[in-house]
Short mmCIF file of C-alpha atoms in Angstrom, two decimals:
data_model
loop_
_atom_site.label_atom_id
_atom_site.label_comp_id
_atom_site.label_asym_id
_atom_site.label_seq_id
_atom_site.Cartn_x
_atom_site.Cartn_y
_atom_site.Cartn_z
CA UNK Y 29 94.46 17.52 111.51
CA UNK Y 30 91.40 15.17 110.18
CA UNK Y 31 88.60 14.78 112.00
CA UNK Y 32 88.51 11.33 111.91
CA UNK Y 33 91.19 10.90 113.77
CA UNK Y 34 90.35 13.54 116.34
CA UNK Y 35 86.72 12.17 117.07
CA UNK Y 36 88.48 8.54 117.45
CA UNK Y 37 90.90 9.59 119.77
CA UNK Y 38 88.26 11.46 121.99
CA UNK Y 39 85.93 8.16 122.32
CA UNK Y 40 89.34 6.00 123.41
CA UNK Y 41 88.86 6.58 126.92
CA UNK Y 42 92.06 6.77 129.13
CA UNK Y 43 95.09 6.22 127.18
CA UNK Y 44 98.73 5.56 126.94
CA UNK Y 45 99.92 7.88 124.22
CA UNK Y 46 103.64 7.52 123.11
CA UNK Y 47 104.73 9.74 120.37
CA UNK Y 48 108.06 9.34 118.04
CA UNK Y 49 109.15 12.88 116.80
CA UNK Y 50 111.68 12.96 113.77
CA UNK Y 51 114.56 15.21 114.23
CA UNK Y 52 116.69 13.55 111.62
CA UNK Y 53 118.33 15.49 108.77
CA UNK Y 54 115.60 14.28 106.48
CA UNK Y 55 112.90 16.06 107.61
CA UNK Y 56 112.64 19.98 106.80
CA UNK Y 57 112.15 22.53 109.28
CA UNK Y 58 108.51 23.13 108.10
CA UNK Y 59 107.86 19.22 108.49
CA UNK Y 60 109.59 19.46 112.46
CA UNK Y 61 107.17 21.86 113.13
CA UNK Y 62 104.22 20.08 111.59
CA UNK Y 63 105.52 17.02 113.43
CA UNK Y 64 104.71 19.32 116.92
CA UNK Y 65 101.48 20.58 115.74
CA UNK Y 66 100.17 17.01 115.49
CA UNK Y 67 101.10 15.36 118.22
CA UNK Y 68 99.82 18.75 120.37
CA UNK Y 69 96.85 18.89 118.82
CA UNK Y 70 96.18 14.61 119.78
CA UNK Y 71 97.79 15.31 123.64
CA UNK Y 72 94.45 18.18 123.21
CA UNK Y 73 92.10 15.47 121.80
CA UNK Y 74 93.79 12.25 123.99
CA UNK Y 75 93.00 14.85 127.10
CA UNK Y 76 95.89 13.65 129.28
CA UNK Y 77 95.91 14.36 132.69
CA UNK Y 78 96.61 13.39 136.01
CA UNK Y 79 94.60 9.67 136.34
CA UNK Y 80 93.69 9.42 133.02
CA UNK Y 81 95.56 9.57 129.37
CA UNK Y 82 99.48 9.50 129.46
CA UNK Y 83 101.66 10.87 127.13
CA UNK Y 84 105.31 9.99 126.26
CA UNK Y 85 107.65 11.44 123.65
CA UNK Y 86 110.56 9.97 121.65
CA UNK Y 87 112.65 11.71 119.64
CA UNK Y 88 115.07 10.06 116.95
CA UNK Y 89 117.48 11.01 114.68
CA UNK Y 90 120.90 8.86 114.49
CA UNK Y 91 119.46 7.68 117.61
CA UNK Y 92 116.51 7.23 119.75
CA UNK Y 93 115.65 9.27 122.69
CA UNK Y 94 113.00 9.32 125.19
CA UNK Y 95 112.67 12.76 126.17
CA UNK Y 96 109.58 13.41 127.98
CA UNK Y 97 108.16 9.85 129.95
CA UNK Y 98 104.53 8.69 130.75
CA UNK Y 99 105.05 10.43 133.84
CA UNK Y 100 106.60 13.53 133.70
CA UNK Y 101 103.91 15.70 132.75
CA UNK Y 102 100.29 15.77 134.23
CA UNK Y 103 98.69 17.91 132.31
CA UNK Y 104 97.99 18.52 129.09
CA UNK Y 105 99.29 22.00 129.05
CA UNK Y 106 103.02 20.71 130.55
CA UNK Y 107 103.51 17.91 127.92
CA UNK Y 108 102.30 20.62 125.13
CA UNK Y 109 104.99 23.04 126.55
CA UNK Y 110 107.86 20.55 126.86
CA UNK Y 111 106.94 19.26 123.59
CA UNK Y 112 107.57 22.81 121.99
CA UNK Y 113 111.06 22.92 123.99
CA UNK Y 114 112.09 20.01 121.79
CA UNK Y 115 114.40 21.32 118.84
CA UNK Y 116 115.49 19.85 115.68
CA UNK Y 117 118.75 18.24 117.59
CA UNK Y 118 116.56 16.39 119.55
CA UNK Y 119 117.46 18.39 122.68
CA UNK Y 120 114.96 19.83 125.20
CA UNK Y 121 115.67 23.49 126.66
CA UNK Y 122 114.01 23.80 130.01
CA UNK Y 123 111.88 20.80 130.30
CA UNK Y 124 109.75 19.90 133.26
CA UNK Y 125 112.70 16.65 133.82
#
């Protein structure tokens, strides 16, 4: 991930992060899984918690989807582990909603 980016997103403060995955036929496997790497790795550098940075997730293929919402997870480590639940359909096995 640059570093740019990552040193930006740490000075922002508290935050309301909402994320659009691609789980359309377009994008490869490899690219899905890139696609969850980065937004993981600025959840980690956003810091969200409870009372400070939110994160939300959309996922979109033929359609859009909001699968995890500014409120579901309050920690960093829940929205990182729902966001790996996410498969290519755009489904999520065993999230926290």
């Amino acid at each position: 991930m640059n570093l740019f980016i990552l040193k930006a997103a740490t000075r922002c403060g508290k935050v309301d992060a909402g994320f659009l995955l691609d789980a359309s036929g377009s994008i490869s496997n490899h690219m899905f899984q890139k696609e969850i790497e980065i937004i993981q790795g600025l959840a980690r550098a956003f810091n969200v918690k409870h009372g400070g940075s939110r994160a939300g997730l959309v996922v979109f293929s033929n359609y859009a989807k909001t699968v995890i919402d500014f409120d579901m997870c309050p920690t960093v480590q829940e929205f990182i582990t729902d966001v790996r639940k996410v498969n290519k359909t755009g489904r999520c096995k065993h999230c926290h909603f």
